[in-house]
PDB file of C-alpha atoms in Angstrom:
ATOM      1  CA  UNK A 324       7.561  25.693  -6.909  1.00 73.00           C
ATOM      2  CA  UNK A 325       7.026  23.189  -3.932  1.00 87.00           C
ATOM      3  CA  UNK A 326       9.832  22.341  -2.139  1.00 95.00           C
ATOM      4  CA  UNK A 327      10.251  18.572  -1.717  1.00 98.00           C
ATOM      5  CA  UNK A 328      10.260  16.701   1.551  1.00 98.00           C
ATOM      6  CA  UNK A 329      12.776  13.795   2.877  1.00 98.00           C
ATOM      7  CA  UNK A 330      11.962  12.062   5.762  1.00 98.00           C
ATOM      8  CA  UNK A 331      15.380  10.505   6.887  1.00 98.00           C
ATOM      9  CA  UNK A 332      15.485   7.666   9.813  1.00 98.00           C
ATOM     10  CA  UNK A 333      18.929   8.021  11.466  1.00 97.00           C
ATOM     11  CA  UNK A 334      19.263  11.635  10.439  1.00 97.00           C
ATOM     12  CA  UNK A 335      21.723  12.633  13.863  1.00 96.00           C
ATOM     13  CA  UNK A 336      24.819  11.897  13.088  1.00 93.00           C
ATOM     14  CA  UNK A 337      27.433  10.019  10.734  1.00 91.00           C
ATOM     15  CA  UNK A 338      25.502   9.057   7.208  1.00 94.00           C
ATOM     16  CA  UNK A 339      22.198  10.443   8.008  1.00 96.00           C
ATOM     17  CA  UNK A 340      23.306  13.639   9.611  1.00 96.00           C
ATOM     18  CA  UNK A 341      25.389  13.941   6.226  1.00 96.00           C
ATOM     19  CA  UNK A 342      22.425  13.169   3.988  1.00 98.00           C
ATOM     20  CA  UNK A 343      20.406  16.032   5.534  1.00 98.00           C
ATOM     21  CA  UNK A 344      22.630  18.477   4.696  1.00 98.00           C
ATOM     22  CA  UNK A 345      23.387  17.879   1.344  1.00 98.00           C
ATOM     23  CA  UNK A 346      19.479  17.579   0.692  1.00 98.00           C
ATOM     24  CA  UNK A 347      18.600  20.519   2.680  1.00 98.00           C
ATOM     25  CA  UNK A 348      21.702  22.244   0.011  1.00 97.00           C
ATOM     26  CA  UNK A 349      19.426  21.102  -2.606  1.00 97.00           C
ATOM     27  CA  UNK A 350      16.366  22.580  -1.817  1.00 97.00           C
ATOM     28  CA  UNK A 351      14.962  19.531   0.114  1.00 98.00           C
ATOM     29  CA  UNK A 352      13.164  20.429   3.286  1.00 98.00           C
ATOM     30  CA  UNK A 353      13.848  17.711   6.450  1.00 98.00           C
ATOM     31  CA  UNK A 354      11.928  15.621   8.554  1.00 98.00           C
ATOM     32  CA  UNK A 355      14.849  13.704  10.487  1.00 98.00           C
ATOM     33  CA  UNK A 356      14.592  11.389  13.387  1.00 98.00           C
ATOM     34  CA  UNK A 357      16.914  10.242  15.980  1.00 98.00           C
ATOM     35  CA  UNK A 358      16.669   7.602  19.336  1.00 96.00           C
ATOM     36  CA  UNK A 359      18.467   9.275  21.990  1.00 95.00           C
ATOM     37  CA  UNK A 360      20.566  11.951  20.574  1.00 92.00           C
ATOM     38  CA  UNK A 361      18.447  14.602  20.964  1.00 95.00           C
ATOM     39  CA  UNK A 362      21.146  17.777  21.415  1.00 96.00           C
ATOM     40  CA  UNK A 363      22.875  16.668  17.963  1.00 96.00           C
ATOM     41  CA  UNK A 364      19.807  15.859  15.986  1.00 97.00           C
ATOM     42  CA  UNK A 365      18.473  19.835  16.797  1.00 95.00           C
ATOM     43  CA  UNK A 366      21.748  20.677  15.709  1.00 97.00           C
ATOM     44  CA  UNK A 367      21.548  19.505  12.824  1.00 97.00           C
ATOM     45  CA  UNK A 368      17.781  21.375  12.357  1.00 98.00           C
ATOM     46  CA  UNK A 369      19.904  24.711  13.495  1.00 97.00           C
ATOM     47  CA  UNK A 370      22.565  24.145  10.529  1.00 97.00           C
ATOM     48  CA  UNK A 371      19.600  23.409   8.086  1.00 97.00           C
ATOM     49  CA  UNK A 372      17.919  26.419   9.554  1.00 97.00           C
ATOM     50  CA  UNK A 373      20.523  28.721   9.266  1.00 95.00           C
ATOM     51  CA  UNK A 374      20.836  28.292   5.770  1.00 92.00           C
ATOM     52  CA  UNK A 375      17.335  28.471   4.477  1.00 94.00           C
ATOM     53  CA  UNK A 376      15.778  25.313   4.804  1.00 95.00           C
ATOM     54  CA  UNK A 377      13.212  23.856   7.126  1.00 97.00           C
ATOM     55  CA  UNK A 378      13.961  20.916   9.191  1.00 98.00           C
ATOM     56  CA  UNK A 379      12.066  18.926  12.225  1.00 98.00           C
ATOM     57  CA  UNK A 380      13.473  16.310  14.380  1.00 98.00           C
ATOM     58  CA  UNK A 381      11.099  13.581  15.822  1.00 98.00           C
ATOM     59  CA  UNK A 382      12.263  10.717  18.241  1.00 98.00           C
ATOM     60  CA  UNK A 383      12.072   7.101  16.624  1.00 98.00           C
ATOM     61  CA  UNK A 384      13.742   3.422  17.429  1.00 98.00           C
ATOM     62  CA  UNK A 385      13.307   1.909  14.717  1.00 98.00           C
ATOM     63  CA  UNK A 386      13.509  -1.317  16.856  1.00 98.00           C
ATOM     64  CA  UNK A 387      10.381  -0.701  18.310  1.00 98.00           C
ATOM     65  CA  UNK A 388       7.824  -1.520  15.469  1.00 98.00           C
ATOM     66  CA  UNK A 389       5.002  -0.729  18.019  1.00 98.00           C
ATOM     67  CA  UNK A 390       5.794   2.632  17.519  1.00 98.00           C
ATOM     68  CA  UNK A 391       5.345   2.867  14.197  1.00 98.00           C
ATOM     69  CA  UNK A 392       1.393   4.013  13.829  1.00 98.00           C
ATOM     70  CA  UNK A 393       2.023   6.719  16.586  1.00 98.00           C
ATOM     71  CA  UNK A 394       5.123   7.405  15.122  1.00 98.00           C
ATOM     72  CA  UNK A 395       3.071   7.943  11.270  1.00 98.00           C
ATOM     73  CA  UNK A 396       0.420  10.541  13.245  1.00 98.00           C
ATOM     74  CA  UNK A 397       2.760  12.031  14.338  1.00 98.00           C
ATOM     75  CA  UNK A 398       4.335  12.923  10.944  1.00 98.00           C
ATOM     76  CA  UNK A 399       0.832  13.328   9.622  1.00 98.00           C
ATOM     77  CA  UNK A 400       0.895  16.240  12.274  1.00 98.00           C
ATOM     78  CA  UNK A 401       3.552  17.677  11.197  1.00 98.00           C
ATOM     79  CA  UNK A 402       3.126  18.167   7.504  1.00 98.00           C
ATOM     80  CA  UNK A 403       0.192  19.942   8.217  1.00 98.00           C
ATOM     81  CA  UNK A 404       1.102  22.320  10.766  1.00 97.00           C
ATOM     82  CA  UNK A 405       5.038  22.824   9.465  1.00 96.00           C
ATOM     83  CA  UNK A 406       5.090  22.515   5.855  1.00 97.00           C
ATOM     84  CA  UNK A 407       1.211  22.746   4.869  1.00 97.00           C
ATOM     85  CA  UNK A 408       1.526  19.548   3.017  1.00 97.00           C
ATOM     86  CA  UNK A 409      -0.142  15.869   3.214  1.00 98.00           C
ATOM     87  CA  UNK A 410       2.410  14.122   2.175  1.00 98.00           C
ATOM     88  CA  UNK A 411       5.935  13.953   1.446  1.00 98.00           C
ATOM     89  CA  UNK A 412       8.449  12.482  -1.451  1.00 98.00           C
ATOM     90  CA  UNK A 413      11.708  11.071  -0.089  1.00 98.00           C
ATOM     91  CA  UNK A 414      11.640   8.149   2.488  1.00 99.00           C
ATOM     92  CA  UNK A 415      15.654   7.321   3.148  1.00 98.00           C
ATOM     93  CA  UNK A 416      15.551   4.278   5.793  1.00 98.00           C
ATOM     94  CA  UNK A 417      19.116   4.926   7.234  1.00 98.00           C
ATOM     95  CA  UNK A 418      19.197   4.285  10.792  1.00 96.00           C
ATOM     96  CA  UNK A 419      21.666   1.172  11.741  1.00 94.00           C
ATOM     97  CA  UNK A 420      23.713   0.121  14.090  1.00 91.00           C
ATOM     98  CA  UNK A 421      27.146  -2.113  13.172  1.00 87.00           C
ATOM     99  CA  UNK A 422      27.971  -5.717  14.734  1.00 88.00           C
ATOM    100  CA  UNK A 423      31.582  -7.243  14.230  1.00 89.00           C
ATOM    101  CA  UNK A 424      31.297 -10.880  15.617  1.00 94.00           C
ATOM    102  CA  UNK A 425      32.014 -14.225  13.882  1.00 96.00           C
ATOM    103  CA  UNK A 426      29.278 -16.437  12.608  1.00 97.00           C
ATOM    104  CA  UNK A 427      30.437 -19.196  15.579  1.00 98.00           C
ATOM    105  CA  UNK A 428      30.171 -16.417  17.909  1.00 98.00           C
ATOM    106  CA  UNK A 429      27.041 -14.078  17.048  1.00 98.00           C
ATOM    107  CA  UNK A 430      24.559 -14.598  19.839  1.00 98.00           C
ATOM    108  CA  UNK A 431      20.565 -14.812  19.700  1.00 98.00           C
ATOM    109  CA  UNK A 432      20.280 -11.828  20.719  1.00 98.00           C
ATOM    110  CA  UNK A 433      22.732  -9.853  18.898  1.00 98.00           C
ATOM    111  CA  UNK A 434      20.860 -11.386  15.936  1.00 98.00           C
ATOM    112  CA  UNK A 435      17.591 -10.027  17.152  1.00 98.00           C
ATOM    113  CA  UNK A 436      18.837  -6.885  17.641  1.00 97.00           C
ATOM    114  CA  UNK A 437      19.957  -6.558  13.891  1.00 97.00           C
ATOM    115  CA  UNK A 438      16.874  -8.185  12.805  1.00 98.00           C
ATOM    116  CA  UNK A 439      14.594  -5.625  14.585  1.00 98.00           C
ATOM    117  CA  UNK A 440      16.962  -2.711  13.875  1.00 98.00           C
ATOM    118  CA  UNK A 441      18.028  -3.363  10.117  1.00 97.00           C
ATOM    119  CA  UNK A 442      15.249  -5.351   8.738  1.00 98.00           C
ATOM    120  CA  UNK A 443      11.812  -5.593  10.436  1.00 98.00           C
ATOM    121  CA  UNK A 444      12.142  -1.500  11.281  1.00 98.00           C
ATOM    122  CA  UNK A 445      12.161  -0.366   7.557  1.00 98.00           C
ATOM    123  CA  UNK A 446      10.155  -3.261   6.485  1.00 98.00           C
ATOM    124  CA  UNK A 447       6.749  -2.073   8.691  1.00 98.00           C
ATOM    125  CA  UNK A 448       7.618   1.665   9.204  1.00 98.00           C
ATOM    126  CA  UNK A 449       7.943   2.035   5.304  1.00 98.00           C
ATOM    127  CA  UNK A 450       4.115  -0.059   5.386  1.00 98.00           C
ATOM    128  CA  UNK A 451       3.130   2.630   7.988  1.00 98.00           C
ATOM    129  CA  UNK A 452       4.139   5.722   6.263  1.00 98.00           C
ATOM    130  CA  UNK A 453       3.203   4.576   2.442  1.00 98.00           C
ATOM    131  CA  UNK A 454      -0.281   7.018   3.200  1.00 98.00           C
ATOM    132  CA  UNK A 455       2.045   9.716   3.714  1.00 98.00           C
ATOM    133  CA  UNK A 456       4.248   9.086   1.106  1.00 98.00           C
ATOM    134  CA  UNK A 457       3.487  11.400  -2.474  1.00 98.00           C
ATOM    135  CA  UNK A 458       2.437   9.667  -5.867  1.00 98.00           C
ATOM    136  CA  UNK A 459       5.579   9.728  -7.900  1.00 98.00           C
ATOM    137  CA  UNK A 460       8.028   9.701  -4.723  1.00 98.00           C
ATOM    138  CA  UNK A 461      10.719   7.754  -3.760  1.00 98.00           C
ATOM    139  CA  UNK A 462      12.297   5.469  -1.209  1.00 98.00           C
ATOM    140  CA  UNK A 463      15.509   4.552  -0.499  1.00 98.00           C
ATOM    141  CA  UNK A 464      17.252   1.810   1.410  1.00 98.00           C
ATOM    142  CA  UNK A 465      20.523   0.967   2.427  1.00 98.00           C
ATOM    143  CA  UNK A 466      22.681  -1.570   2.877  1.00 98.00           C
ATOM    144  CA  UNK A 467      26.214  -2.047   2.334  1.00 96.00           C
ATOM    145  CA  UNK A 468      29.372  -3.023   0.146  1.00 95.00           C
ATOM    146  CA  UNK A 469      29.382  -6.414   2.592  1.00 95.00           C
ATOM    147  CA  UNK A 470      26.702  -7.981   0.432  1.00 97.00           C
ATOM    148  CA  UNK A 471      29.001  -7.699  -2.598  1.00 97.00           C
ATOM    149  CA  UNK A 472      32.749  -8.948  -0.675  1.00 94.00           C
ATOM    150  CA  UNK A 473      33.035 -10.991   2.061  1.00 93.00           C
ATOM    151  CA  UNK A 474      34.551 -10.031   4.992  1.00 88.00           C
ATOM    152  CA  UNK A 475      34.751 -11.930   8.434  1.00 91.00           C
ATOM    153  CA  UNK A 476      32.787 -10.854  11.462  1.00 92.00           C
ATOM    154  CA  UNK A 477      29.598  -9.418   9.777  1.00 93.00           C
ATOM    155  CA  UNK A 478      27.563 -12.484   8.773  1.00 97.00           C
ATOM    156  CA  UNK A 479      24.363 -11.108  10.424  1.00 97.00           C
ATOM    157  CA  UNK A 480      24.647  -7.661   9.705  1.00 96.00           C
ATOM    158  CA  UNK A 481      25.249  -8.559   5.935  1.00 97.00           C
ATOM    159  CA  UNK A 482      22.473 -11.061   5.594  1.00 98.00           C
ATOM    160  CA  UNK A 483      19.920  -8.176   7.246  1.00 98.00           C
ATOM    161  CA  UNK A 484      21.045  -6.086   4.518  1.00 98.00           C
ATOM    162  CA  UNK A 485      20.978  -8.870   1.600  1.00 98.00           C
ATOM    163  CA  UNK A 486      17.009  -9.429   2.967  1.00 98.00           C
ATOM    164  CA  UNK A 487      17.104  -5.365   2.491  1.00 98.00           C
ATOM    165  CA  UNK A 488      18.319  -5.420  -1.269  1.00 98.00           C
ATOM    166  CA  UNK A 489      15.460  -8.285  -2.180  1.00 98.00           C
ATOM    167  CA  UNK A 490      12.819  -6.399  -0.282  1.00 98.00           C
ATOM    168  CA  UNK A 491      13.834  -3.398  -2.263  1.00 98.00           C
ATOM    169  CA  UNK A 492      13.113  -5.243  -5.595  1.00 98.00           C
ATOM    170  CA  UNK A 493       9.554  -6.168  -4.430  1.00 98.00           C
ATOM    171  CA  UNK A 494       8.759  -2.824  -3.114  1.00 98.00           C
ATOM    172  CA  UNK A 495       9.691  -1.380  -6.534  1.00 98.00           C
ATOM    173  CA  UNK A 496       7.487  -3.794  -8.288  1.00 98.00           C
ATOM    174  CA  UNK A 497       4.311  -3.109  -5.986  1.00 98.00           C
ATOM    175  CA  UNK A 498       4.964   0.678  -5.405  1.00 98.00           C
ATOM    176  CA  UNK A 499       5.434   1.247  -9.231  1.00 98.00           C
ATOM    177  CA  UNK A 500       1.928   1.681 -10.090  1.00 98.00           C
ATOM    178  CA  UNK A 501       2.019   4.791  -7.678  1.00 98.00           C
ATOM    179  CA  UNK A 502       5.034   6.102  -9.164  1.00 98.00           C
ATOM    180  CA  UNK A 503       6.968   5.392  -6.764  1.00 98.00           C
ATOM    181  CA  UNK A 504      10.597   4.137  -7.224  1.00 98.00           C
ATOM    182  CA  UNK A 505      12.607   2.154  -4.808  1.00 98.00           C
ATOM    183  CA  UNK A 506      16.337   1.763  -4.510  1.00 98.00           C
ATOM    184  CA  UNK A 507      19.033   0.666  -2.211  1.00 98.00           C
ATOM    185  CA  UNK A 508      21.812   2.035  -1.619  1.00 98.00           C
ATOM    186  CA  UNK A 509      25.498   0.060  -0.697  1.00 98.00           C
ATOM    187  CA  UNK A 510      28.034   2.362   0.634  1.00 96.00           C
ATOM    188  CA  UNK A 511      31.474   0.893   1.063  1.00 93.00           C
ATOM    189  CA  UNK A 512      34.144   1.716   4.294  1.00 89.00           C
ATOM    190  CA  UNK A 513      33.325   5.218   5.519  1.00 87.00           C
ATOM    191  CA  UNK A 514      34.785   7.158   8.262  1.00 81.00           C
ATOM    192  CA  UNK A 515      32.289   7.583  10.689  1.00 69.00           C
ATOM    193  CA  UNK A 516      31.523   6.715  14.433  1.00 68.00           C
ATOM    194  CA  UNK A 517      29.415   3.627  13.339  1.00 64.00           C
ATOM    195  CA  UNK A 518      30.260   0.477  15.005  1.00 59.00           C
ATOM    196  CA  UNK A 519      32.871   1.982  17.193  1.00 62.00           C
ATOM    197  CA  UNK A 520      34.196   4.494  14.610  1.00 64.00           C
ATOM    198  CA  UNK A 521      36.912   1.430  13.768  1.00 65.00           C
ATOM    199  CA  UNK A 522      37.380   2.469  10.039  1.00 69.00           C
ATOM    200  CA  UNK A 523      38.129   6.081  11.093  1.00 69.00           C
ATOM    201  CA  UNK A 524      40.246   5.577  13.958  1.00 63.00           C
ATOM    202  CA  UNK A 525      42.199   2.425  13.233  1.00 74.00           C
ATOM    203  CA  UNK A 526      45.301   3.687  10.864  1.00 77.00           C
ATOM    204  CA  UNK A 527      45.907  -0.070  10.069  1.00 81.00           C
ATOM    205  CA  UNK A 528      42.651  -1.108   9.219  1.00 79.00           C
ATOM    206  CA  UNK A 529      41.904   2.394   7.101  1.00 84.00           C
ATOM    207  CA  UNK A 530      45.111   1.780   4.775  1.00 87.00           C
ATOM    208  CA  UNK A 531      44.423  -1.771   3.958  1.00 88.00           C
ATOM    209  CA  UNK A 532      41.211  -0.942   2.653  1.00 88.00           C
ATOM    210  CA  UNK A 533      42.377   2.049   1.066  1.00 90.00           C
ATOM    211  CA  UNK A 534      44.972   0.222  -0.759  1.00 93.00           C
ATOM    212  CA  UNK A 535      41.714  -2.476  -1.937  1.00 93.00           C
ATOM    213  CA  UNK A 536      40.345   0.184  -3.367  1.00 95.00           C
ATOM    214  CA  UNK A 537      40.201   2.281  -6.690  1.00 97.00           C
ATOM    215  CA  UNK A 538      40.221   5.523  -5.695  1.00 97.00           C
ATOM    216  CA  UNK A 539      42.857   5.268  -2.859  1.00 94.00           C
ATOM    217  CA  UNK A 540      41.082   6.090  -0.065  1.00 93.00           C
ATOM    218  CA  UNK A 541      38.400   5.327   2.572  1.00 92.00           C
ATOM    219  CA  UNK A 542      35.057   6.875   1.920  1.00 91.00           C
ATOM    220  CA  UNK A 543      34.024   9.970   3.418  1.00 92.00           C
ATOM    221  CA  UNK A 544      30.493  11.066   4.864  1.00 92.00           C
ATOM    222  CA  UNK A 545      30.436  13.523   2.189  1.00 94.00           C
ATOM    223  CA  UNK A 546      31.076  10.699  -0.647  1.00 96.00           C
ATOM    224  CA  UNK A 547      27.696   8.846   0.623  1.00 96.00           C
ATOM    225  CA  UNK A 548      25.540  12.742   1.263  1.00 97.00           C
ATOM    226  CA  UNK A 549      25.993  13.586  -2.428  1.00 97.00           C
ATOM    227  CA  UNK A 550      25.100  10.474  -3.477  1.00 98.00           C
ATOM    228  CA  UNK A 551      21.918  10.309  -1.966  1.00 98.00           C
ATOM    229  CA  UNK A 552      21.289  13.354  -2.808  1.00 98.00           C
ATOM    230  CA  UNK A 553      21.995  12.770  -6.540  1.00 97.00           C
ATOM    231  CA  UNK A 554      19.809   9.728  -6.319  1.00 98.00           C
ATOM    232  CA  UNK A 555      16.430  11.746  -5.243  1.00 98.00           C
ATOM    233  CA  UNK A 556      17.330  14.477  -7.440  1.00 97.00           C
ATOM    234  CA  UNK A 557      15.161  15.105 -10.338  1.00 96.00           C
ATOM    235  CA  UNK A 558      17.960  13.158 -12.271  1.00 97.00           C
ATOM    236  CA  UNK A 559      17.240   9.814 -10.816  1.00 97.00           C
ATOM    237  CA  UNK A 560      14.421   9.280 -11.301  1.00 96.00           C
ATOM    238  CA  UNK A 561      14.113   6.673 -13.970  1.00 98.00           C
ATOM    239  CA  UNK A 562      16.431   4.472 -11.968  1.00 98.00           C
ATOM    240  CA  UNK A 563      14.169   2.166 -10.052  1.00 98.00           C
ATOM    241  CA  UNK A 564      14.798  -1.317  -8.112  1.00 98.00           C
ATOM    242  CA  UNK A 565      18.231  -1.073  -8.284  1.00 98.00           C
ATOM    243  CA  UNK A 566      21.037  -1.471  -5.839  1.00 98.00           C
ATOM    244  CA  UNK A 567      23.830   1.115  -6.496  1.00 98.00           C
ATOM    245  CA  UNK A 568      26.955   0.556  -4.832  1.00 98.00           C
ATOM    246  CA  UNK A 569      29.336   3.635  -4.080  1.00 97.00           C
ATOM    247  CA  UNK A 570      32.748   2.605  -2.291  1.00 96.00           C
ATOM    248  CA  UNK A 571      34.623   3.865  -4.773  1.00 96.00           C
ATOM    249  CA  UNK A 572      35.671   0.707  -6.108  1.00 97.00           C
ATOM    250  CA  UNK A 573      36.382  -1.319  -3.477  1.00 95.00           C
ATOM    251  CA  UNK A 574      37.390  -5.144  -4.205  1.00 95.00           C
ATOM    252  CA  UNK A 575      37.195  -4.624  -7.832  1.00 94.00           C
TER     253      UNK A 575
END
């Protein structure tokens, strides 16, 4: 049997590093990328490695949309001469970067930079790679819990991902008649090193969300991994244009 191929954006560290793993346990083979973090994002290969799979690394900012039709060759390439395939089945647009600032205080530019980062990036390098992409694959997005609740100091990083959860409705509607289904994702508070690591290493801020949510707790990397990993499993497939929150029941 084939083994099935994710290509994850972000795929270094914190969600993305997480996602690979738990894919790579399920028989998914890896085509990560990373900007700058080129030491952890082989690392990450050499854990997939050692345990079977097949991974590959390639350098991407997904802020720089020029990029993007090298950037498609490139994985073109790669398919060919690492995994003797044209194509492959998962796209997961992960990569992000966080931004707590007030509405009255976000700057132009911080705005641009979440524009270019969280919305314009997936938006033309999922247009780019949709030749590479199998018949009967799948995409997923993600966004976050912040769409859902309210919370001050992420006005523009929550309205790039509300753009993200429409575009994810229209991209299931016009990919469907190549089988391919398109979700987003909305993970809640996670302990990770994104934007500063300030859920993880604030004790304060952890338990108050904790206590607002259902479970107890703040989310872990491994809470988000085996979800997307559930999500592109054979299982999932009939779900389609949907977003699917998991914070564990946060603000309920």
């Amino acid at each position: 049997m084939t083994r099935k191929i994710a290509l994850i954006t972000g795929a270094s560290r914190g969600l993305g590093r997480n996602a690979a793993l738990h894919l790579a346990a399920a028989g998914v083979d890896i085509i990560g990328t990373y900007r700058s973090q080129a030491e952890e994002a082989h690392a990450v290969t050499t854990e997939i490695e050692q345990h079977g799979g097949r991974a590959v690394m390639l350098q991407l900012d997904v802020a720089d949309s020029a990029s993007f039709a090298a950037f498609a060759e490139q994985v073109r390439a790669i398919l060919g001469e690492t995994f003797g395939r044209e194509h492959f089945d998962f796209l997961v647009n992960n990569a992000g970067i966080g931004l707590h600032a007030s509405f009255a205080e976000t700057t132009e530019e911080q705005f641009d930079q979440l524009l270019n980062i969280q919305l314009k990036g997936p938006f033309f390098l999922t247009q780019k790679l949709l030749p590479l992409i199998a018949d009967g694959g799948r995409i997923l997005n993600v966004s976050s819990g912040l769409t859902r609740f309210a919370l001050p100091g992420y006005a523009a990083y929550a309205t790039m991902k509300g753009a993200m959860e429409t575009l994810t409705k229209y991209q299931a509607k016009e990919l469907g008649a190549r089988g391919i289904a398109v979700n987003i994702l909305a993970p809640g508070a996670i302990e990770t090193d994104f934007g500063g690591g300030l859920v993880r290493d604030n004790a304060e801020l952890n338990q108050q969300i904790a206590s607002n949510t259902a479970l107890g707790r703040v989310g872990l990397p491994d809470d988000i991994g085996a979800v997307i990993a559930t999500l592109l499993s054979d299982g999932g497939r009939w779900i389609n244009g949907q977003r699917v929150e998991a914070s564990g029941g946060m603000f309920l």
